Short mmCIF file of C-alpha atoms (C1' of nucleotides) in Angstrom, two decimals:
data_model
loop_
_atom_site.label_atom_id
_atom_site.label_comp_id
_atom_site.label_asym_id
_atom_site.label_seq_id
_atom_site.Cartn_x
_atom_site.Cartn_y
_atom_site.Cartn_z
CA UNK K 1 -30.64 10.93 -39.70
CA UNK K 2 -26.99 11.16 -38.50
CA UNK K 3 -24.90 14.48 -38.33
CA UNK K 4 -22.23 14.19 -40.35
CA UNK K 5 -18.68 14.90 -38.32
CA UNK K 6 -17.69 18.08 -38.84
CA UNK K 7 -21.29 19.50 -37.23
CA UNK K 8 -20.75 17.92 -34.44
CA UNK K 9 -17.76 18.62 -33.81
CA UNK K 10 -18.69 22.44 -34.24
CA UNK K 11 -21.57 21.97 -32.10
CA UNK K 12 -19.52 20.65 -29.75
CA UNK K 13 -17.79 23.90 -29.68
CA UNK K 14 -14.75 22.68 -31.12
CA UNK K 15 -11.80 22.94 -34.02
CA UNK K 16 -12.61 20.57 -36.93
CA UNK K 17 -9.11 19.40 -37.12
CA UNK K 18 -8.39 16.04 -39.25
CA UNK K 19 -7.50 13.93 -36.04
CA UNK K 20 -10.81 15.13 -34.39
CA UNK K 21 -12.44 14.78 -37.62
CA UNK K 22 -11.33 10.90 -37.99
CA UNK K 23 -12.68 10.47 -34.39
CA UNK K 24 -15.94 11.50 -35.18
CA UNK K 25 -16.20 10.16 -38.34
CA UNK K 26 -15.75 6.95 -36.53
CA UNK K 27 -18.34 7.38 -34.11
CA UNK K 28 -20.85 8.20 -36.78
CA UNK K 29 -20.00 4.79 -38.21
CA UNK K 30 -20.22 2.66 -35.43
CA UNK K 31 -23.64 1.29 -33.95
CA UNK K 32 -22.13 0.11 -30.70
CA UNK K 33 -20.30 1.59 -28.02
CA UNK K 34 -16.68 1.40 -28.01
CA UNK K 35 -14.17 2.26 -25.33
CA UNK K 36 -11.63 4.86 -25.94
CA UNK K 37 -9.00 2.10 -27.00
CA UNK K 38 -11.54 0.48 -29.33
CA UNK K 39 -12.17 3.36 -31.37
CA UNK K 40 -8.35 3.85 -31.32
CA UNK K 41 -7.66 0.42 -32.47
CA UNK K 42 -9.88 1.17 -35.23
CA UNK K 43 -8.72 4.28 -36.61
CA UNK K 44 -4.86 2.43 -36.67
CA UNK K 45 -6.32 -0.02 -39.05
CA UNK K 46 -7.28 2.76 -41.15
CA UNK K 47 -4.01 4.17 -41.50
CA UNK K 48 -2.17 6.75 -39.95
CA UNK K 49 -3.94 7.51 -36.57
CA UNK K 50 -4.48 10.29 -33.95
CA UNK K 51 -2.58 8.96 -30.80
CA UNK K 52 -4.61 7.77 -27.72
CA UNK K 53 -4.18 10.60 -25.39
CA UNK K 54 -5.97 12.89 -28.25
CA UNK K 55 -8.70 9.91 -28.29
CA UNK K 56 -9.60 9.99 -24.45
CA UNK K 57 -9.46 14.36 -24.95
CA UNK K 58 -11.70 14.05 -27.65
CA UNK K 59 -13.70 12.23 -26.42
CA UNK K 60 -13.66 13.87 -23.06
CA UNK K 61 -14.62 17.14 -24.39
CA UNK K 62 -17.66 15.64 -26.56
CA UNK K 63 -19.02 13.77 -23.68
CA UNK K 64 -19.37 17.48 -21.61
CA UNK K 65 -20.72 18.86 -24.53
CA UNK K 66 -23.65 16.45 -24.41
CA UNK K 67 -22.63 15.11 -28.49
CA UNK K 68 -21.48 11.92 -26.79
CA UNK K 69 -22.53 9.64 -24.15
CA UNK K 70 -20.58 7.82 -21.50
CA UNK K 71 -21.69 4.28 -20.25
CA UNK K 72 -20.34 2.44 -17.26
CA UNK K 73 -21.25 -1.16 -18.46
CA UNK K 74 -17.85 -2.76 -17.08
CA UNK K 75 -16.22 -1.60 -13.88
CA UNK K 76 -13.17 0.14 -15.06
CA UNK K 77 -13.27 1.05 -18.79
CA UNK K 78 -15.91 3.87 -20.17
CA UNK K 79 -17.75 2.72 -23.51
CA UNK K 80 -18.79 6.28 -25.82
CA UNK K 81 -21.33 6.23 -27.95
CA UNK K 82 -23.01 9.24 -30.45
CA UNK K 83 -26.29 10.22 -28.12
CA UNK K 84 -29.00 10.76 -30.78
CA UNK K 85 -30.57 12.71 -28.04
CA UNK K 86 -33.97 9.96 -27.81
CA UNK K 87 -34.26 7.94 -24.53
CA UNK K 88 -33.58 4.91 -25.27
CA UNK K 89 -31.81 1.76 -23.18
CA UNK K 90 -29.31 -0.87 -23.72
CA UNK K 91 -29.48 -4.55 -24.43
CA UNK K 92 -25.95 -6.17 -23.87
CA UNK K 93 -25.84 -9.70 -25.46
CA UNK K 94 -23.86 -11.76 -23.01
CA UNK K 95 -22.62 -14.23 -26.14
CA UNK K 96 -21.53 -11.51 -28.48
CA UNK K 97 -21.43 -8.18 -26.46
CA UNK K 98 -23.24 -6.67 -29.54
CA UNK K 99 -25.40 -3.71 -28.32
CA UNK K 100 -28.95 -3.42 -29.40
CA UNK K 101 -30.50 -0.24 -28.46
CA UNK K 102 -33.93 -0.59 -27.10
CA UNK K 103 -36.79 2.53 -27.40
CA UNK K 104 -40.09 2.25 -25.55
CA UNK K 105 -39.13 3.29 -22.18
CA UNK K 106 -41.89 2.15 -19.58
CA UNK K 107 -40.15 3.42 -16.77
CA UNK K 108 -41.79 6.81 -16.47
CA UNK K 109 -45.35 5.59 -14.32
CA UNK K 110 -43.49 3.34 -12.31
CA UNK K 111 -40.93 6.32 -11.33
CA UNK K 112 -43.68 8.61 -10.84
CA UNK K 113 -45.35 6.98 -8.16
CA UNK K 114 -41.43 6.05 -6.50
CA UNK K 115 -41.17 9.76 -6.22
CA UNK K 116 -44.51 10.01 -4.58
CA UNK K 117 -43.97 7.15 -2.32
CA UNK K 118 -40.31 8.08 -0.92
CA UNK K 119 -40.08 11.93 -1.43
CA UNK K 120 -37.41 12.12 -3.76
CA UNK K 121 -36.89 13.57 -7.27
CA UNK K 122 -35.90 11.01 -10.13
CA UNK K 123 -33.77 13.41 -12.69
CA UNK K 124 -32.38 10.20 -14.65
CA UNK K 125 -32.43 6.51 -14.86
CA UNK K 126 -29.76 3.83 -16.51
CA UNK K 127 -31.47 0.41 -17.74
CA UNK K 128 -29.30 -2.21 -18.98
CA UNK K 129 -30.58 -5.42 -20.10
CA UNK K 130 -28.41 -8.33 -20.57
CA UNK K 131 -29.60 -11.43 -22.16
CA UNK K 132 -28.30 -13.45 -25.33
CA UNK K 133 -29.38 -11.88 -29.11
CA UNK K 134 -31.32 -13.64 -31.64
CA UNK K 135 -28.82 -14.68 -33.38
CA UNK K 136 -26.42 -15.74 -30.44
CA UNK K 137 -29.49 -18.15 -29.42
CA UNK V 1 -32.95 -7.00 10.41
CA UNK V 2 -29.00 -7.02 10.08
CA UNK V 3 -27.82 -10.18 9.82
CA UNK V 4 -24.09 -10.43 11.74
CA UNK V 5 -20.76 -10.98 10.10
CA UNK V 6 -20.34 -14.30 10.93
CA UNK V 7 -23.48 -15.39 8.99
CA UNK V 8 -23.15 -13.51 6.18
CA UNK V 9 -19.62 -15.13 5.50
CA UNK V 10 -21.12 -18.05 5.91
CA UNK V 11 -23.79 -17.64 3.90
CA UNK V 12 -21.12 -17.00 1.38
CA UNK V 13 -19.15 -19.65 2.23
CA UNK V 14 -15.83 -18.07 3.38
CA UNK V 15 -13.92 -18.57 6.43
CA UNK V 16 -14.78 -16.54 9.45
CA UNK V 17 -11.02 -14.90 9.71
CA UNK V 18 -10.42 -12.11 11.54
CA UNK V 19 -10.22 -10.11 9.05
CA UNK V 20 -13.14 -10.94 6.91
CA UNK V 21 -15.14 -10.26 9.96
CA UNK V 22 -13.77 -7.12 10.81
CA UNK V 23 -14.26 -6.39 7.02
CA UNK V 24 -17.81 -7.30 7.22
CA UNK V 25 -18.36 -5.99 10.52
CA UNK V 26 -17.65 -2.46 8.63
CA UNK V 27 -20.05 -2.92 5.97
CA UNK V 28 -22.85 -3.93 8.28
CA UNK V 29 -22.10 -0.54 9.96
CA UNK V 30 -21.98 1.41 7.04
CA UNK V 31 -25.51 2.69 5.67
CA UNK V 32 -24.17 3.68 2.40
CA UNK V 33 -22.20 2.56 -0.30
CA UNK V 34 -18.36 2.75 0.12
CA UNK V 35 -15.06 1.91 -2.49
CA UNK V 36 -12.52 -0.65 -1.07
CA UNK V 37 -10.29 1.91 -0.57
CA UNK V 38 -13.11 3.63 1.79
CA UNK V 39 -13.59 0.91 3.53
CA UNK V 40 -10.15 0.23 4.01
CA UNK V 41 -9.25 3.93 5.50
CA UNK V 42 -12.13 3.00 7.82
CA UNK V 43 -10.99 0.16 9.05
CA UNK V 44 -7.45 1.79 9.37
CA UNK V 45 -8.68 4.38 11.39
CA UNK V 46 -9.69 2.00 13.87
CA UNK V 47 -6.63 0.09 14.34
CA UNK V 48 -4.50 -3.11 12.94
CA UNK V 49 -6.22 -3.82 10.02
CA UNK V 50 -6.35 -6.34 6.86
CA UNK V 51 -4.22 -5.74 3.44
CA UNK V 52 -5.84 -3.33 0.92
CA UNK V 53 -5.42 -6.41 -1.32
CA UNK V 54 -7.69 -8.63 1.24
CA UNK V 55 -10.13 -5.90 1.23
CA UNK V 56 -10.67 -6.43 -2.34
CA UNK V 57 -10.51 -10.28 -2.42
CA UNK V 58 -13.22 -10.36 0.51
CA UNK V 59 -15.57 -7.99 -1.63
CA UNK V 60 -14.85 -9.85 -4.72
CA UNK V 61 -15.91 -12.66 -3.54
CA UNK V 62 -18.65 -11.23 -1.10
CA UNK V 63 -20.33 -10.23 -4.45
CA UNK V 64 -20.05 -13.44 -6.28
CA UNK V 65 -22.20 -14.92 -3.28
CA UNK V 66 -24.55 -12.43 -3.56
CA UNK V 67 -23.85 -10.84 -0.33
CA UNK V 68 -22.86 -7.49 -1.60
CA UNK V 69 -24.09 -5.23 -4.61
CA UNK V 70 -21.39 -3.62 -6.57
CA UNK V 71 -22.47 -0.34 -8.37
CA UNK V 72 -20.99 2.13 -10.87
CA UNK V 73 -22.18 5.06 -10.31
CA UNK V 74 -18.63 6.69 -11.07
CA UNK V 75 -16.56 5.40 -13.38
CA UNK V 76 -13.29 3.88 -12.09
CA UNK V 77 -14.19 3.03 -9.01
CA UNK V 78 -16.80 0.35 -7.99
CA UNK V 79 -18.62 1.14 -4.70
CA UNK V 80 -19.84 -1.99 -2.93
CA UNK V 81 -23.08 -2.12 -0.04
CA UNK V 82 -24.33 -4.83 1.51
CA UNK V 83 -27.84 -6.39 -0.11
CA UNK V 84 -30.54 -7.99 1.08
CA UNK V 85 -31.11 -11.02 -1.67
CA UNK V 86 -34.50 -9.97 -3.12
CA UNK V 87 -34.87 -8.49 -6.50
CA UNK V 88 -34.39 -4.52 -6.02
CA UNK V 89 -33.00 -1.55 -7.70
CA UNK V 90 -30.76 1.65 -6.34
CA UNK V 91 -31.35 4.93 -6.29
CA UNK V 92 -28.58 7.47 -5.69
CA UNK V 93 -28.75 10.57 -4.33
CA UNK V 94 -26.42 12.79 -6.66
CA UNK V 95 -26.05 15.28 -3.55
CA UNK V 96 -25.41 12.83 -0.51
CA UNK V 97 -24.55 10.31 -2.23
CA UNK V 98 -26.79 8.18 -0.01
CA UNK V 99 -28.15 5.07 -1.88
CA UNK V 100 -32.16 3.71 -1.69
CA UNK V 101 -33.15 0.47 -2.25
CA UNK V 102 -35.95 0.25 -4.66
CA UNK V 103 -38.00 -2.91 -4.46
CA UNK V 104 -41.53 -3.39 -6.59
CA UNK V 105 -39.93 -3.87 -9.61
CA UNK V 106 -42.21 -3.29 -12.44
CA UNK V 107 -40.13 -3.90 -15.41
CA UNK V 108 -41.28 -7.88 -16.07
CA UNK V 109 -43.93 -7.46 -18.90
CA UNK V 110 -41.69 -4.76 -20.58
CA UNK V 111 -39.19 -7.60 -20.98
CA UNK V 112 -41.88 -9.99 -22.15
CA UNK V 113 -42.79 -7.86 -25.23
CA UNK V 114 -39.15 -7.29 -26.03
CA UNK V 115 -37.97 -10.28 -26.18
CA UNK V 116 -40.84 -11.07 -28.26
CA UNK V 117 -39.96 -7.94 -30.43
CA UNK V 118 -36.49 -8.35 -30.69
CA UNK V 119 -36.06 -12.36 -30.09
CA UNK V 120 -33.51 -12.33 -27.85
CA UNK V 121 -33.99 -13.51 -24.29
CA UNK V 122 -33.58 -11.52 -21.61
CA UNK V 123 -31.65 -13.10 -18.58
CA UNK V 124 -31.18 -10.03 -16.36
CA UNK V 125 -31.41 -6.68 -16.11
CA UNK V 126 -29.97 -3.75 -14.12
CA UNK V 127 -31.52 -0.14 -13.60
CA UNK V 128 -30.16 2.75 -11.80
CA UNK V 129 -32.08 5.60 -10.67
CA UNK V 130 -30.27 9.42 -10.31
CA UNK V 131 -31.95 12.12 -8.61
CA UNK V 132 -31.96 14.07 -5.74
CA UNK V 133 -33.51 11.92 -2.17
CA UNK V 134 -36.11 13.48 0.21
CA UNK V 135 -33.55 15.31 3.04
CA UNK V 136 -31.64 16.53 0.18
CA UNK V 137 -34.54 17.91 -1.78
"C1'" DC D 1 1.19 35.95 -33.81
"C1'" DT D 2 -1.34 33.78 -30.33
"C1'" DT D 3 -4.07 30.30 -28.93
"C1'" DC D 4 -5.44 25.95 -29.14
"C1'" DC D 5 -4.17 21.03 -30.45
"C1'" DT D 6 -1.20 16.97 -30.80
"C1'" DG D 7 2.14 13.34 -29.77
"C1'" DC D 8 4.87 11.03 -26.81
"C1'" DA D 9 6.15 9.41 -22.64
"C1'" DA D 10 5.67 9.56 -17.88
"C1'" DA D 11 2.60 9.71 -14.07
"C1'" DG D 12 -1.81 8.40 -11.53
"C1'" DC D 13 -5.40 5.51 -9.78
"C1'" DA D 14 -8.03 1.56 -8.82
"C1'" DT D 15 -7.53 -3.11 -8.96
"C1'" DT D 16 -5.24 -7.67 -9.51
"C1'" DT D 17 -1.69 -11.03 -8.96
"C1'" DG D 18 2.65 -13.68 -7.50
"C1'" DC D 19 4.65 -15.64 -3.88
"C1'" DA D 20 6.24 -16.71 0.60
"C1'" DT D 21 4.28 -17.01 5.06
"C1'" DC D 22 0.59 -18.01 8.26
"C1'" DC D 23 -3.78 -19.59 10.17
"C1'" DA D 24 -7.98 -22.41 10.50
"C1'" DT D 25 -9.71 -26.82 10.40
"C1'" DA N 1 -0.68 -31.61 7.97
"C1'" DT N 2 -2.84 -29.23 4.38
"C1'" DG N 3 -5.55 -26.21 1.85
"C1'" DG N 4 -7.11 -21.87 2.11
"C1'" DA N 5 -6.07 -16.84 3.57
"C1'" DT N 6 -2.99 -12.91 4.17
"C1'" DG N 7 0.50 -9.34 3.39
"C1'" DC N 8 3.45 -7.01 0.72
"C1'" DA N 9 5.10 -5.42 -3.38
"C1'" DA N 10 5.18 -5.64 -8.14
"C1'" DA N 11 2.39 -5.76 -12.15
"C1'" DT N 12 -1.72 -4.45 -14.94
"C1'" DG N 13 -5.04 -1.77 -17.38
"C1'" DC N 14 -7.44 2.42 -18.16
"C1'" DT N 15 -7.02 7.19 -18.12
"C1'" DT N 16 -4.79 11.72 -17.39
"C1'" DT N 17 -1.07 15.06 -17.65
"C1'" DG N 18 3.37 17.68 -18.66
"C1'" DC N 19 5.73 19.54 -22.06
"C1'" DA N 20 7.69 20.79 -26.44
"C1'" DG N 21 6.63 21.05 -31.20
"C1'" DG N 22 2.82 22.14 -34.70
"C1'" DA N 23 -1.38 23.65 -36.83
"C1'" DA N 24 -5.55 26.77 -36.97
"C1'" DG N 25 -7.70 31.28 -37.02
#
DNA sequence: CTTCCTGCAAAGCATTTGCATCCAT
DNA sequence: ATGGATGCAAATGCTTTGCAGGAAG
């Protein structure tokens, strides 16, 4: 079930104003992640648009209040995406760079026993998969 | 075992200039990951030293051999280590900063049953650990 | 009113590229 | 000699910031 825009922008902690409103709304409607000029590109083709710089401090401020997450698939642009909060992982087709979001995490015994064997504490892990979609084949 | 300079730009089939080796000779030295800017202060610091610009071409191309890993763990900035060629993961210390190679990989028959669930094939994969390392703890 | 938000343009970084020169083979 | 390598500076691309005008509570 997806939050509708102006709850997460309040849980975010922040004023529902209409250009903040359109950037959320947008993120609610878009499966993959998008970089901060995507979603921007997208929101001009809708019309009138908030400009970029209110984009990137939207998005900024969403991302440290946990309502968005950051990814670092590409050196040198961030992709955003609405966290639904689940763990989940990220298949990257290489054909169509559509995103498919993958559940069933299996990482958790085979971290547990890294911790044992080198002494250190795992607090996160990233998985990307990369591959070519079904219907890229 | 640490291979020398000379062999690893061979084994990546570049030409043993002066500067790649001094370049390479840097990274050998270097336990932990460092940005081409990093390594270019270092190299500074000791003297003459190549072009910020050759920096990056030799670590461009040091990667695309397979030489060097390039991570993200911050965005905007890649930070490059030298790798030895077997399959392996990182984990990064998010208080030193120190990176740990991760071998025993465990993550093949989780990729089986997805790409049987999903039908797309998987051709690589990436994972990235976070966490805090045993001196740090 | 007072504080926070926005737009625009300029500034900042990390990285890449063009081009003339230089070195290794 | 000849193709690849280098240096420098300019260009690029993403992101951030300064500042003056505007909207929200």
């Amino acid at each position: 079930m997806l939050a509708d825009a102006s709850t997460l922008l309040a849980a975010a902690g922040l004023q529902p104003t209409r250009q903040r409103l359109a950037i959320v709304a947008e993120l609610v409607r878009e499966p993959n992640d998008v970089t901060a000029q995507e979603l921007h590109d997208r929101l001009c083709a809708r019309g009138p648009a908030p400009g970029l710089a209110t984009v990137y401090r939207t998005l900024t401020r969403l991302e440290e209040a946990g309502v968005v997450d950051a990814l670092t698939h590409h050196a040198g642009e961030l992709c955003y995406r609405l966290c639904g909060g689940d763990h989940h992982h990220h298949f990257v087709c290489s054909s169509c760079h559509g995103v498919v979001e993958v559940g069933d995490c299996r990482l958790e015994p085979w971290l547990e026993d890294l911790a044992d064997a080198h002494g250190f504490a795992v607090t996160g892990h990233r998985v990307e998969l990369e591959g070519v979609c079904a219907t890229c084949r």
